[in-house]
Short mmCIF file of N, CA and C in Angstrom, two decimals:
data_model
loop_
_atom_site.label_atom_id
_atom_site.label_comp_id
_atom_site.label_asym_id
_atom_site.label_seq_id
_atom_site.Cartn_x
_atom_site.Cartn_y
_atom_site.Cartn_z
N MET A 196 -12.97 -17.21 48.99
CA MET A 196 -13.03 -16.32 47.86
C MET A 196 -11.63 -15.92 47.38
N ILE A 197 -10.73 -15.73 48.31
CA ILE A 197 -9.37 -15.39 47.95
C ILE A 197 -8.74 -16.56 47.21
N ASP A 198 -9.04 -17.76 47.66
CA ASP A 198 -8.50 -18.94 46.99
C ASP A 198 -9.00 -19.02 45.54
N GLY A 199 -10.26 -18.66 45.33
CA GLY A 199 -10.84 -18.68 43.98
C GLY A 199 -10.15 -17.67 43.07
N LYS A 200 -9.89 -16.47 43.59
CA LYS A 200 -9.21 -15.44 42.79
C LYS A 200 -7.79 -15.87 42.48
N GLN A 201 -7.12 -16.46 43.45
CA GLN A 201 -5.75 -16.91 43.22
C GLN A 201 -5.72 -18.03 42.18
N ALA A 202 -6.70 -18.93 42.22
CA ALA A 202 -6.77 -20.02 41.26
C ALA A 202 -7.04 -19.46 39.85
N ASP A 203 -7.95 -18.48 39.76
CA ASP A 203 -8.24 -17.85 38.46
C ASP A 203 -7.01 -17.14 37.91
N SER A 204 -6.29 -16.46 38.78
CA SER A 204 -5.08 -15.75 38.36
C SER A 204 -4.02 -16.75 37.90
N ALA A 205 -3.91 -17.89 38.60
CA ALA A 205 -2.93 -18.92 38.22
C ALA A 205 -3.30 -19.50 36.85
N ARG A 206 -4.60 -19.73 36.57
CA ARG A 206 -5.03 -20.25 35.26
C ARG A 206 -4.70 -19.24 34.15
N ARG A 207 -4.98 -17.99 34.40
CA ARG A 207 -4.66 -16.96 33.41
C ARG A 207 -3.16 -16.89 33.16
N ARG A 208 -2.41 -16.97 34.24
CA ARG A 208 -0.96 -16.92 34.14
C ARG A 208 -0.45 -18.08 33.28
N ASP A 209 -1.00 -19.27 33.49
CA ASP A 209 -0.61 -20.43 32.70
C ASP A 209 -0.95 -20.22 31.23
N ARG A 210 -2.13 -19.65 30.96
CA ARG A 210 -2.51 -19.41 29.56
C ARG A 210 -1.55 -18.41 28.90
N VAL A 211 -1.13 -17.38 29.63
CA VAL A 211 -0.19 -16.39 29.08
C VAL A 211 1.14 -17.07 28.78
N ILE A 212 1.64 -17.90 29.69
CA ILE A 212 2.93 -18.57 29.49
C ILE A 212 2.85 -19.53 28.31
N LYS A 213 1.74 -20.26 28.19
CA LYS A 213 1.56 -21.17 27.05
C LYS A 213 1.50 -20.38 25.73
N ALA A 214 0.80 -19.26 25.72
CA ALA A 214 0.71 -18.43 24.51
C ALA A 214 2.08 -17.86 24.15
N LEU A 215 2.86 -17.48 25.15
CA LEU A 215 4.21 -16.96 24.91
C LEU A 215 5.11 -18.06 24.35
N ASP A 216 5.04 -19.26 24.92
CA ASP A 216 5.83 -20.39 24.41
C ASP A 216 5.43 -20.72 22.97
N ALA A 217 4.14 -20.70 22.69
CA ALA A 217 3.67 -21.01 21.33
C ALA A 217 4.18 -19.95 20.35
N ALA A 218 4.15 -18.69 20.76
CA ALA A 218 4.64 -17.62 19.88
C ALA A 218 6.14 -17.76 19.64
N LEU A 219 6.87 -18.18 20.65
CA LEU A 219 8.32 -18.37 20.49
C LEU A 219 8.60 -19.56 19.57
N ARG A 220 7.82 -20.62 19.67
CA ARG A 220 8.03 -21.80 18.82
C ARG A 220 7.71 -21.50 17.35
N THR A 221 6.63 -20.77 17.12
CA THR A 221 6.20 -20.52 15.74
C THR A 221 6.90 -19.32 15.12
N GLY A 222 7.58 -18.56 15.95
CA GLY A 222 8.26 -17.39 15.41
C GLY A 222 7.28 -16.25 15.14
N GLY A 223 6.16 -16.26 15.79
CA GLY A 223 5.16 -15.22 15.59
C GLY A 223 5.59 -13.89 16.19
N ASP A 224 4.85 -12.88 15.87
CA ASP A 224 5.11 -11.54 16.38
C ASP A 224 4.70 -11.50 17.85
N ILE A 225 5.59 -11.08 18.72
CA ILE A 225 5.32 -11.08 20.16
C ILE A 225 5.06 -9.66 20.60
N THR A 226 3.79 -9.41 20.96
CA THR A 226 3.38 -8.11 21.49
C THR A 226 2.46 -8.36 22.68
N VAL A 227 2.31 -7.36 23.53
CA VAL A 227 1.44 -7.48 24.68
C VAL A 227 0.00 -7.74 24.22
N SER A 228 -0.45 -6.98 23.24
CA SER A 228 -1.82 -7.15 22.76
C SER A 228 -2.03 -8.52 22.15
N GLY A 229 -1.06 -8.96 21.34
CA GLY A 229 -1.18 -10.27 20.69
C GLY A 229 -1.20 -11.40 21.69
N LEU A 230 -0.35 -11.36 22.72
CA LEU A 230 -0.35 -12.41 23.74
C LEU A 230 -1.61 -12.38 24.58
N ALA A 231 -2.08 -11.19 24.91
CA ALA A 231 -3.32 -11.09 25.70
C ALA A 231 -4.48 -11.69 24.92
N ARG A 232 -4.52 -11.43 23.63
CA ARG A 232 -5.59 -11.99 22.79
C ARG A 232 -5.47 -13.52 22.74
N ALA A 233 -4.24 -14.02 22.52
CA ALA A 233 -4.03 -15.47 22.40
C ALA A 233 -4.34 -16.18 23.73
N ALA A 234 -4.03 -15.54 24.86
CA ALA A 234 -4.26 -16.16 26.17
C ALA A 234 -5.66 -15.87 26.70
N ARG A 235 -6.42 -15.09 25.98
CA ARG A 235 -7.79 -14.71 26.38
C ARG A 235 -7.80 -14.02 27.75
N VAL A 236 -6.88 -13.03 27.90
CA VAL A 236 -6.83 -12.21 29.12
C VAL A 236 -6.80 -10.75 28.70
N ASP A 237 -7.08 -9.87 29.63
CA ASP A 237 -6.97 -8.43 29.37
C ASP A 237 -5.51 -8.03 29.38
N ARG A 238 -5.20 -6.97 28.63
CA ARG A 238 -3.83 -6.46 28.63
C ARG A 238 -3.46 -5.98 30.03
N SER A 239 -4.45 -5.46 30.75
CA SER A 239 -4.17 -4.97 32.10
C SER A 239 -3.66 -6.08 33.01
N PHE A 240 -4.06 -7.34 32.74
CA PHE A 240 -3.55 -8.47 33.52
C PHE A 240 -2.03 -8.57 33.37
N LEU A 241 -1.56 -8.41 32.13
CA LEU A 241 -0.11 -8.46 31.91
C LEU A 241 0.61 -7.28 32.56
N TYR A 242 -0.01 -6.10 32.51
CA TYR A 242 0.63 -4.93 33.10
C TYR A 242 0.63 -5.00 34.64
N ARG A 243 -0.35 -5.70 35.21
CA ARG A 243 -0.38 -5.85 36.67
C ARG A 243 0.65 -6.87 37.15
N HIS A 244 1.00 -7.83 36.31
CA HIS A 244 1.98 -8.86 36.67
C HIS A 244 3.31 -8.53 35.96
N ARG A 245 4.14 -7.79 36.65
CA ARG A 245 5.37 -7.28 36.06
C ARG A 245 6.29 -8.41 35.59
N ASP A 246 6.31 -9.52 36.26
CA ASP A 246 7.18 -10.62 35.84
C ASP A 246 6.75 -11.16 34.47
N LEU A 247 5.44 -11.27 34.23
CA LEU A 247 4.95 -11.72 32.92
C LEU A 247 5.27 -10.68 31.83
N LEU A 248 5.05 -9.40 32.17
CA LEU A 248 5.33 -8.32 31.22
C LEU A 248 6.81 -8.31 30.83
N GLU A 249 7.68 -8.54 31.83
CA GLU A 249 9.11 -8.56 31.54
C GLU A 249 9.46 -9.74 30.63
N ARG A 250 8.84 -10.89 30.86
CA ARG A 250 9.07 -12.06 29.98
C ARG A 250 8.64 -11.76 28.55
N VAL A 251 7.51 -11.06 28.42
CA VAL A 251 7.02 -10.70 27.08
C VAL A 251 8.03 -9.80 26.38
N HIS A 252 8.53 -8.80 27.09
CA HIS A 252 9.49 -7.86 26.48
C HIS A 252 10.81 -8.56 26.14
N VAL A 253 11.28 -9.43 26.99
CA VAL A 253 12.52 -10.17 26.71
C VAL A 253 12.32 -11.06 25.49
N ALA A 254 11.20 -11.76 25.43
CA ALA A 254 10.93 -12.65 24.30
C ALA A 254 10.81 -11.85 22.99
N ALA A 255 10.22 -10.67 23.08
CA ALA A 255 10.04 -9.86 21.87
C ALA A 255 11.39 -9.37 21.33
N HIS A 256 12.38 -9.21 22.21
CA HIS A 256 13.67 -8.70 21.78
C HIS A 256 14.74 -9.78 21.68
N THR A 257 14.37 -11.04 21.90
CA THR A 257 15.32 -12.14 21.79
C THR A 257 15.52 -12.47 20.33
N PRO A 258 16.79 -12.60 19.88
CA PRO A 258 17.02 -12.95 18.47
C PRO A 258 16.50 -14.35 18.18
N VAL A 259 16.17 -14.58 16.95
CA VAL A 259 15.63 -15.86 16.50
C VAL A 259 16.73 -16.90 16.56
N GLU A 260 16.39 -18.09 17.07
CA GLU A 260 17.37 -19.17 17.16
C GLU A 260 17.63 -19.76 15.79
N GLU A 261 18.77 -20.42 15.66
CA GLU A 261 19.16 -21.08 14.41
C GLU A 261 18.12 -22.13 14.04
N GLY A 262 17.71 -22.14 12.79
CA GLY A 262 16.76 -23.15 12.30
C GLY A 262 15.31 -22.76 12.51
N ARG A 263 15.05 -21.65 13.18
CA ARG A 263 13.68 -21.23 13.41
C ARG A 263 13.37 -20.03 12.54
N LEU A 264 12.18 -19.96 12.01
CA LEU A 264 11.80 -18.84 11.16
C LEU A 264 11.74 -17.56 11.97
N ALA A 265 12.14 -16.48 11.37
CA ALA A 265 12.10 -15.19 12.04
C ALA A 265 10.68 -14.67 12.10
N ALA A 266 10.38 -13.99 13.16
CA ALA A 266 9.07 -13.38 13.28
C ALA A 266 9.01 -12.16 12.37
N VAL A 267 7.94 -12.05 11.65
CA VAL A 267 7.77 -10.91 10.75
C VAL A 267 6.93 -9.88 11.48
N SER A 268 7.52 -8.74 11.71
CA SER A 268 6.78 -7.69 12.40
C SER A 268 6.42 -6.60 11.41
N ARG A 269 5.53 -5.77 11.82
CA ARG A 269 5.11 -4.64 10.98
C ARG A 269 6.30 -3.74 10.68
N ALA A 270 7.13 -3.52 11.70
CA ALA A 270 8.30 -2.64 11.52
C ALA A 270 9.27 -3.24 10.50
N SER A 271 9.47 -4.58 10.57
CA SER A 271 10.40 -5.18 9.62
C SER A 271 9.83 -5.14 8.20
N LEU A 272 8.52 -5.32 8.07
CA LEU A 272 7.90 -5.23 6.75
C LEU A 272 7.99 -3.81 6.20
N GLN A 273 7.80 -2.82 7.07
CA GLN A 273 7.91 -1.43 6.62
C GLN A 273 9.35 -1.11 6.22
N ALA A 274 10.32 -1.64 6.96
CA ALA A 274 11.72 -1.41 6.60
C ALA A 274 12.03 -2.07 5.26
N ASP A 275 11.52 -3.30 5.07
CA ASP A 275 11.73 -3.98 3.78
C ASP A 275 11.09 -3.19 2.65
N LEU A 276 9.90 -2.68 2.88
CA LEU A 276 9.21 -1.89 1.86
C LEU A 276 9.98 -0.62 1.53
N ALA A 277 10.47 0.07 2.56
CA ALA A 277 11.25 1.30 2.33
C ALA A 277 12.51 0.99 1.54
N ASN A 278 13.17 -0.12 1.89
CA ASN A 278 14.38 -0.51 1.15
C ASN A 278 14.05 -0.86 -0.29
N ALA A 279 12.95 -1.57 -0.50
CA ALA A 279 12.55 -1.93 -1.87
C ALA A 279 12.21 -0.68 -2.68
N LEU A 280 11.53 0.27 -2.08
CA LEU A 280 11.19 1.51 -2.79
C LEU A 280 12.45 2.30 -3.14
N GLU A 281 13.40 2.36 -2.23
CA GLU A 281 14.66 3.06 -2.50
C GLU A 281 15.42 2.37 -3.62
N ARG A 282 15.46 1.06 -3.59
CA ARG A 282 16.13 0.30 -4.65
C ARG A 282 15.43 0.53 -5.98
N ASN A 283 14.10 0.54 -5.95
CA ASN A 283 13.33 0.79 -7.17
C ASN A 283 13.65 2.17 -7.74
N THR A 284 13.77 3.16 -6.88
CA THR A 284 14.10 4.52 -7.32
C THR A 284 15.50 4.54 -7.94
N ARG A 285 16.47 3.88 -7.29
CA ARG A 285 17.83 3.83 -7.84
C ARG A 285 17.85 3.13 -9.19
N LEU A 286 17.12 2.02 -9.30
CA LEU A 286 17.10 1.28 -10.55
C LEU A 286 16.42 2.07 -11.66
N ALA A 287 15.34 2.78 -11.33
CA ALA A 287 14.65 3.60 -12.33
C ALA A 287 15.58 4.71 -12.83
N THR A 288 16.34 5.32 -11.94
CA THR A 288 17.30 6.35 -12.34
C THR A 288 18.37 5.75 -13.24
N ARG A 289 18.86 4.59 -12.89
CA ARG A 289 19.89 3.93 -13.70
C ARG A 289 19.35 3.56 -15.08
N VAL A 290 18.10 3.08 -15.13
CA VAL A 290 17.49 2.74 -16.42
C VAL A 290 17.39 3.98 -17.30
N ARG A 291 16.97 5.13 -16.72
CA ARG A 291 16.89 6.37 -17.50
C ARG A 291 18.26 6.77 -18.02
N GLN A 292 19.31 6.64 -17.19
CA GLN A 292 20.66 6.96 -17.64
C GLN A 292 21.09 6.06 -18.79
N LEU A 293 20.82 4.77 -18.66
CA LEU A 293 21.20 3.84 -19.72
C LEU A 293 20.41 4.08 -21.00
N GLU A 294 19.12 4.41 -20.87
CA GLU A 294 18.32 4.72 -22.05
C GLU A 294 18.86 5.95 -22.77
N THR A 295 19.27 6.95 -22.00
CA THR A 295 19.82 8.17 -22.59
C THR A 295 21.12 7.85 -23.33
N ARG A 296 22.00 7.08 -22.70
CA ARG A 296 23.26 6.71 -23.36
C ARG A 296 23.01 5.89 -24.62
N LEU A 297 22.07 4.95 -24.55
CA LEU A 297 21.76 4.13 -25.72
C LEU A 297 21.21 4.99 -26.84
N SER A 298 20.33 5.91 -26.51
CA SER A 298 19.75 6.80 -27.51
C SER A 298 20.84 7.64 -28.17
N GLU A 299 21.76 8.16 -27.37
CA GLU A 299 22.85 8.97 -27.93
C GLU A 299 23.72 8.13 -28.86
N GLN A 300 24.06 6.93 -28.44
CA GLN A 300 24.92 6.09 -29.26
C GLN A 300 24.23 5.65 -30.54
N LEU A 301 22.93 5.31 -30.45
CA LEU A 301 22.20 4.94 -31.67
C LEU A 301 22.09 6.14 -32.61
N GLY A 302 21.90 7.32 -32.05
CA GLY A 302 21.85 8.53 -32.87
C GLY A 302 23.16 8.79 -33.58
N GLU A 303 24.25 8.65 -32.84
CA GLU A 303 25.58 8.85 -33.45
C GLU A 303 25.83 7.82 -34.54
N GLN A 304 25.44 6.57 -34.29
CA GLN A 304 25.65 5.52 -35.27
C GLN A 304 24.83 5.80 -36.53
N ALA A 305 23.57 6.18 -36.38
CA ALA A 305 22.72 6.49 -37.54
C ALA A 305 23.29 7.68 -38.31
N TRP A 306 23.79 8.67 -37.59
CA TRP A 306 24.36 9.87 -38.22
C TRP A 306 25.58 9.51 -39.06
N SER A 307 26.45 8.68 -38.48
CA SER A 307 27.66 8.33 -39.21
C SER A 307 27.35 7.41 -40.39
N GLU A 308 26.35 6.51 -40.25
CA GLU A 308 25.99 5.62 -41.35
C GLU A 308 25.30 6.37 -42.49
N SER A 309 24.70 7.52 -42.18
CA SER A 309 24.03 8.28 -43.23
C SER A 309 25.02 8.99 -44.14
N GLY A 310 26.26 9.09 -43.72
CA GLY A 310 27.26 9.79 -44.52
C GLY A 310 27.33 11.26 -44.19
N LEU A 311 26.35 11.74 -43.47
CA LEU A 311 26.35 13.15 -43.10
C LEU A 311 27.28 13.41 -41.92
N GLY A 312 27.52 12.39 -41.17
CA GLY A 312 28.32 12.57 -39.97
C GLY A 312 29.78 12.26 -40.13
N VAL A 313 30.24 12.07 -41.37
CA VAL A 313 31.65 11.75 -41.58
C VAL A 313 32.47 12.99 -41.27
N ALA A 314 33.48 12.81 -40.49
CA ALA A 314 34.33 13.93 -40.12
C ALA A 314 35.09 14.42 -41.35
N PRO A 315 34.98 15.69 -41.71
CA PRO A 315 35.64 16.20 -42.91
C PRO A 315 37.14 16.32 -42.71
N ASN A 316 37.85 16.12 -43.82
CA ASN A 316 39.30 16.32 -43.80
C ASN A 316 39.54 17.81 -44.05
N ILE A 317 39.95 18.51 -43.05
CA ILE A 317 40.08 19.97 -43.10
C ILE A 317 41.06 20.41 -44.19
N ASP A 318 42.18 19.74 -44.31
CA ASP A 318 43.17 20.13 -45.34
C ASP A 318 42.58 19.97 -46.73
N GLN A 319 41.89 18.89 -46.95
CA GLN A 319 41.28 18.64 -48.26
C GLN A 319 40.23 19.71 -48.56
N LEU A 320 39.44 20.05 -47.55
CA LEU A 320 38.44 21.10 -47.75
C LEU A 320 39.09 22.45 -48.05
N GLN A 321 40.17 22.77 -47.36
CA GLN A 321 40.84 24.05 -47.61
C GLN A 321 41.43 24.10 -49.01
N ARG A 322 42.00 22.98 -49.47
CA ARG A 322 42.51 22.94 -50.86
C ARG A 322 41.37 23.13 -51.85
N ARG A 323 40.24 22.52 -51.56
CA ARG A 323 39.07 22.65 -52.46
C ARG A 323 38.57 24.10 -52.47
N ILE A 324 38.55 24.74 -51.32
CA ILE A 324 38.13 26.14 -51.23
C ILE A 324 39.08 27.02 -52.05
N ALA A 325 40.39 26.81 -51.91
CA ALA A 325 41.38 27.60 -52.67
C ALA A 325 41.19 27.40 -54.16
N SER A 326 40.94 26.15 -54.57
CA SER A 326 40.72 25.86 -55.99
C SER A 326 39.47 26.57 -56.52
N LEU A 327 38.40 26.52 -55.73
CA LEU A 327 37.15 27.17 -56.15
C LEU A 327 37.30 28.68 -56.17
N GLU A 328 38.04 29.25 -55.23
CA GLU A 328 38.26 30.69 -55.23
C GLU A 328 39.06 31.11 -56.46
N GLN A 329 40.06 30.30 -56.83
CA GLN A 329 40.86 30.60 -58.03
C GLN A 329 39.98 30.50 -59.28
N GLU A 330 39.15 29.50 -59.36
CA GLU A 330 38.24 29.34 -60.50
C GLU A 330 37.27 30.51 -60.57
N LEU A 331 36.78 30.95 -59.40
CA LEU A 331 35.87 32.09 -59.35
C LEU A 331 36.56 33.35 -59.86
N ALA A 332 37.82 33.56 -59.48
CA ALA A 332 38.56 34.74 -59.94
C ALA A 332 38.72 34.70 -61.45
N GLN A 333 39.01 33.51 -62.00
CA GLN A 333 39.14 33.39 -63.46
C GLN A 333 37.81 33.72 -64.14
N LYS A 334 36.72 33.20 -63.62
CA LYS A 334 35.40 33.45 -64.22
C LYS A 334 35.04 34.93 -64.15
N ARG A 335 35.39 35.55 -63.02
CA ARG A 335 35.11 36.99 -62.91
C ARG A 335 35.91 37.76 -63.94
N GLY A 336 37.19 37.36 -64.17
CA GLY A 336 38.03 38.02 -65.20
C GLY A 336 37.43 37.84 -66.57
N GLU A 337 36.98 36.61 -66.89
CA GLU A 337 36.35 36.37 -68.18
C GLU A 337 35.07 37.19 -68.32
N LEU A 338 34.30 37.27 -67.24
CA LEU A 338 33.06 38.04 -67.27
C LEU A 338 33.35 39.52 -67.52
N GLU A 339 34.39 40.06 -66.91
CA GLU A 339 34.75 41.46 -67.12
C GLU A 339 35.17 41.69 -68.58
N GLU A 340 35.97 40.76 -69.13
CA GLU A 340 36.38 40.89 -70.54
C GLU A 340 35.17 40.87 -71.45
N ARG A 341 34.28 39.96 -71.23
CA ARG A 341 33.09 39.85 -72.07
C ARG A 341 32.19 41.06 -71.89
N THR A 342 32.11 41.55 -70.67
CA THR A 342 31.30 42.74 -70.43
C THR A 342 31.88 43.92 -71.20
N GLU A 343 33.23 44.06 -71.20
CA GLU A 343 33.88 45.14 -71.96
C GLU A 343 33.64 44.96 -73.45
N GLU A 344 33.76 43.72 -73.95
CA GLU A 344 33.50 43.45 -75.37
C GLU A 344 32.07 43.79 -75.72
N LEU A 345 31.14 43.44 -74.83
CA LEU A 345 29.73 43.72 -75.07
C LEU A 345 29.50 45.23 -75.12
N GLU A 346 30.10 45.93 -74.20
CA GLU A 346 29.95 47.39 -74.19
C GLU A 346 30.52 48.00 -75.47
N ALA A 347 31.68 47.49 -75.94
CA ALA A 347 32.29 47.99 -77.19
C ALA A 347 31.39 47.67 -78.37
N ALA A 348 30.82 46.47 -78.39
CA ALA A 348 29.92 46.08 -79.48
C ALA A 348 28.68 46.95 -79.46
N ARG A 349 28.14 47.23 -78.30
CA ARG A 349 26.96 48.09 -78.19
C ARG A 349 27.28 49.52 -78.67
N ALA A 350 28.46 50.00 -78.29
CA ALA A 350 28.86 51.34 -78.73
C ALA A 350 28.99 51.39 -80.25
N ALA A 351 29.62 50.33 -80.83
CA ALA A 351 29.76 50.28 -82.30
C ALA A 351 28.39 50.18 -82.94
N ASN A 352 27.50 49.40 -82.37
CA ASN A 352 26.15 49.25 -82.89
C ASN A 352 25.41 50.58 -82.85
N ARG A 353 25.54 51.32 -81.77
CA ARG A 353 24.90 52.62 -81.66
C ARG A 353 25.44 53.57 -82.73
N GLU A 354 26.76 53.52 -82.92
CA GLU A 354 27.38 54.39 -83.93
C GLU A 354 26.89 54.04 -85.32
N LEU A 355 26.85 52.77 -85.64
CA LEU A 355 26.37 52.34 -86.96
C LEU A 355 24.90 52.70 -87.15
N THR A 356 24.12 52.51 -86.14
CA THR A 356 22.70 52.84 -86.23
C THR A 356 22.53 54.34 -86.42
N ARG A 357 23.34 55.13 -85.76
CA ARG A 357 23.26 56.57 -85.92
C ARG A 357 23.63 56.97 -87.34
N VAL A 358 24.68 56.34 -87.86
CA VAL A 358 25.12 56.66 -89.21
C VAL A 358 24.04 56.25 -90.21
N LEU A 359 23.49 55.12 -90.04
CA LEU A 359 22.46 54.64 -90.98
C LEU A 359 21.21 55.48 -90.92
N ASN A 360 20.93 56.00 -89.82
CA ASN A 360 19.69 56.75 -89.64
C ASN A 360 19.86 58.23 -90.01
N GLN A 361 21.04 58.63 -90.37
CA GLN A 361 21.22 60.02 -90.78
C GLN A 361 20.51 60.21 -92.14
N PRO A 362 19.93 61.35 -92.33
CA PRO A 362 19.23 61.56 -93.60
C PRO A 362 20.23 61.58 -94.77
N HIS A 363 19.81 61.05 -95.83
CA HIS A 363 20.64 60.98 -97.05
C HIS A 363 20.88 62.38 -97.61
N CYS A 364 20.08 63.26 -97.17
CA CYS A 364 20.23 64.59 -97.72
C CYS A 364 21.53 65.24 -97.27
N ALA A 365 21.96 64.93 -96.14
CA ALA A 365 23.20 65.56 -95.66
C ALA A 365 24.34 65.17 -96.54
N LYS A 366 24.34 63.98 -97.15
CA LYS A 366 25.42 63.51 -98.01
C LYS A 366 25.30 64.23 -99.37
N SER A 367 24.09 64.50 -99.81
CA SER A 367 23.91 65.14 -101.12
C SER A 367 24.25 66.62 -101.03
N ARG A 368 24.22 67.18 -100.00
CA ARG A 368 24.48 68.59 -99.93
C ARG A 368 25.87 68.86 -100.10
#
Protein backbone atom coordinates (compact mmCIF):
# COMPACT_ATOMS: atom_id res chain seq x y z
CA MET A 1 0.00 0.00 0.00
CA ILE A 2 2.85 2.37 0.76
CA ASP A 3 4.34 1.57 -2.63
CA GLY A 4 1.02 2.48 -4.28
CA LYS A 5 0.86 5.85 -2.49
CA GLN A 6 4.46 6.60 -3.40
CA ALA A 7 3.78 5.71 -7.05
CA ASP A 8 0.66 7.95 -7.09
CA SER A 9 2.64 10.80 -5.52
CA ALA A 10 5.42 10.33 -8.11
CA ARG A 11 2.84 10.49 -10.97
CA ARG A 12 1.32 13.66 -9.55
CA ARG A 13 4.76 15.14 -9.09
CA ASP A 14 5.60 14.41 -12.74
CA ARG A 15 2.34 16.04 -13.88
CA VAL A 16 3.14 19.19 -11.83
CA ILE A 17 6.67 19.40 -13.30
CA LYS A 18 5.33 18.92 -16.85
CA ALA A 19 2.66 21.61 -16.27
CA LEU A 20 5.33 23.96 -14.89
CA ASP A 21 7.61 23.32 -17.90
CA ALA A 22 4.69 23.90 -20.29
CA ALA A 23 3.82 27.18 -18.55
CA LEU A 24 7.45 28.31 -18.78
CA ARG A 25 7.61 27.44 -22.50
CA THR A 26 4.37 29.20 -23.41
CA GLY A 27 4.96 32.17 -21.17
CA GLY A 28 1.70 31.57 -19.34
CA ASP A 29 0.80 32.98 -15.97
CA ILE A 30 2.41 30.83 -13.26
CA THR A 31 0.36 30.50 -10.09
CA VAL A 32 -0.18 27.70 -7.60
CA SER A 33 -3.86 27.43 -8.51
CA GLY A 34 -3.16 27.49 -12.25
CA LEU A 35 -0.50 24.76 -12.03
CA ALA A 36 -2.63 22.60 -9.76
CA ARG A 37 -5.48 22.86 -12.26
CA ALA A 38 -3.19 22.09 -15.24
CA ALA A 39 -1.61 19.09 -13.43
CA ARG A 40 -4.99 17.88 -12.14
CA VAL A 41 -3.84 17.89 -8.49
CA ASP A 42 -5.08 19.66 -5.38
CA ARG A 43 -3.34 22.85 -4.31
CA SER A 44 -2.67 21.16 -0.98
CA PHE A 45 -0.42 18.68 -2.84
CA LEU A 46 1.83 21.57 -3.86
CA TYR A 47 1.81 23.04 -0.36
CA ARG A 48 2.74 19.65 1.15
CA HIS A 49 5.71 19.30 -1.22
CA ARG A 50 7.83 22.33 -0.39
CA ASP A 51 10.35 21.65 -3.16
CA LEU A 52 7.60 21.83 -5.82
CA LEU A 53 6.12 24.96 -4.22
CA GLU A 54 9.54 26.61 -4.23
CA ARG A 55 10.00 25.76 -7.94
CA VAL A 56 6.61 27.33 -8.67
CA HIS A 57 7.54 30.54 -6.84
CA VAL A 58 10.96 30.75 -8.52
CA ALA A 59 9.40 30.20 -11.95
CA ALA A 60 6.74 32.83 -11.27
CA HIS A 61 9.41 35.42 -10.44
CA THR A 62 11.93 34.44 -13.14
CA PRO A 63 12.26 37.11 -15.85
CA VAL A 64 11.20 36.14 -19.35
CA GLU A 65 14.01 34.86 -21.54
CA GLU A 66 15.01 36.61 -24.76
CA GLY A 67 12.76 35.64 -27.67
CA ARG A 68 9.99 34.30 -25.46
CA LEU A 69 6.68 36.08 -24.98
CA ALA A 70 6.12 37.60 -21.57
CA ALA A 71 3.48 36.15 -19.36
CA VAL A 72 0.53 38.45 -18.99
CA SER A 73 -0.67 38.55 -15.44
CA ARG A 74 -3.67 40.24 -13.93
CA ALA A 75 -1.37 42.62 -12.05
CA SER A 76 0.45 43.64 -15.23
CA LEU A 77 -2.86 44.19 -17.03
CA GLN A 78 -4.13 46.31 -14.14
CA ALA A 79 -0.90 48.33 -14.17
CA ASP A 80 -1.24 48.84 -17.92
CA LEU A 81 -4.86 49.91 -17.47
CA ALA A 82 -3.95 52.36 -14.70
CA ASN A 83 -1.20 53.83 -16.87
CA ALA A 84 -3.55 54.11 -19.84
CA LEU A 85 -6.20 55.84 -17.71
CA GLU A 86 -3.63 58.30 -16.34
CA ARG A 87 -2.38 59.03 -19.85
CA ASN A 88 -5.97 59.49 -21.02
CA THR A 89 -6.57 61.98 -18.20
CA ARG A 90 -3.40 63.92 -19.08
CA LEU A 91 -4.33 63.98 -22.77
CA ALA A 92 -7.89 65.11 -22.04
CA THR A 93 -6.53 67.97 -19.91
CA ARG A 94 -4.12 68.94 -22.66
CA VAL A 95 -6.91 68.85 -25.27
CA ARG A 96 -9.03 71.18 -23.10
CA GLN A 97 -6.07 73.58 -22.75
CA LEU A 98 -5.47 73.58 -26.49
CA GLU A 99 -9.18 74.08 -27.23
CA THR A 100 -9.24 77.07 -24.88
CA ARG A 101 -6.16 78.61 -26.52
CA LEU A 102 -7.58 78.01 -29.99
CA SER A 103 -10.90 79.57 -29.00
CA GLU A 104 -9.14 82.63 -27.59
CA GLN A 105 -7.00 83.07 -30.69
CA LEU A 106 -9.94 82.62 -33.06
CA GLY A 107 -11.90 85.15 -31.01
CA GLU A 108 -9.08 87.67 -31.14
CA GLN A 109 -8.69 87.14 -34.88
CA ALA A 110 -12.44 87.62 -35.51
CA TRP A 111 -12.42 90.73 -33.30
CA SER A 112 -9.53 92.31 -35.14
CA GLU A 113 -10.96 91.40 -38.58
CA SER A 114 -14.27 93.03 -37.66
CA GLY A 115 -12.55 96.39 -37.30
CA LEU A 116 -13.82 96.76 -33.77
CA GLY A 117 -10.65 95.41 -32.30
CA VAL A 118 -8.23 97.80 -33.96
CA ALA A 119 -6.04 99.40 -31.36
CA PRO A 120 -6.82 103.14 -31.33
CA ASN A 121 -4.12 105.72 -31.82
CA ILE A 122 -4.34 107.61 -28.53
CA ASP A 123 -2.69 110.81 -29.82
CA GLN A 124 -5.04 110.95 -32.79
CA LEU A 125 -8.03 110.44 -30.53
CA GLN A 126 -6.88 113.17 -28.15
CA ARG A 127 -6.46 115.61 -31.04
CA ARG A 128 -9.96 114.71 -32.24
CA ILE A 129 -11.37 115.26 -28.74
CA ALA A 130 -9.67 118.70 -28.51
CA SER A 131 -11.05 119.64 -31.95
CA LEU A 132 -14.57 118.56 -30.99
CA GLU A 133 -14.39 120.40 -27.66
CA GLN A 134 -13.31 123.58 -29.50
CA GLU A 135 -16.15 123.17 -32.00
CA LEU A 136 -18.58 122.62 -29.12
CA ALA A 137 -17.39 125.84 -27.43
CA GLN A 138 -17.93 127.77 -30.68
CA LYS A 139 -21.45 126.34 -31.08
CA ARG A 140 -22.29 127.19 -27.49
CA GLY A 141 -21.09 130.79 -28.13
CA GLU A 142 -23.23 131.01 -31.26
CA LEU A 143 -26.19 129.57 -29.37
CA GLU A 144 -25.79 132.18 -26.61
CA GLU A 145 -25.64 135.00 -29.19
CA ARG A 146 -28.73 133.73 -30.94
CA THR A 147 -30.51 133.24 -27.64
CA GLU A 148 -29.72 136.89 -26.73
CA GLU A 149 -30.92 138.05 -30.17
CA LEU A 150 -34.09 136.02 -29.75
CA GLU A 151 -34.72 137.49 -26.33
CA ALA A 152 -34.17 141.03 -27.74
CA ALA A 153 -36.53 140.30 -30.65
CA ARG A 154 -39.15 138.95 -28.25
CA ALA A 155 -38.81 142.04 -26.05
CA ALA A 156 -39.18 144.31 -29.11
CA ASN A 157 -42.17 142.26 -30.26
CA ARG A 158 -43.81 142.57 -26.84
CA GLU A 159 -43.21 146.33 -26.89
CA LEU A 160 -44.66 146.72 -30.37
CA THR A 161 -47.64 144.57 -29.50
CA ARG A 162 -48.25 146.64 -26.39
CA VAL A 163 -48.06 149.86 -28.38
CA LEU A 164 -50.41 148.55 -31.05
CA ASN A 165 -52.88 147.33 -28.54
CA GLN A 166 -53.12 150.63 -26.70
CA PRO A 167 -56.47 152.27 -27.24
CA HIS A 168 -56.52 154.99 -29.84
CA CYS A 169 -58.31 157.14 -27.43
CA ALA A 170 -55.24 157.85 -25.41
CA LYS A 171 -53.67 159.50 -28.49
CA SER A 172 -56.77 161.63 -29.14
CA ARG A 173 -56.91 162.98 -25.71
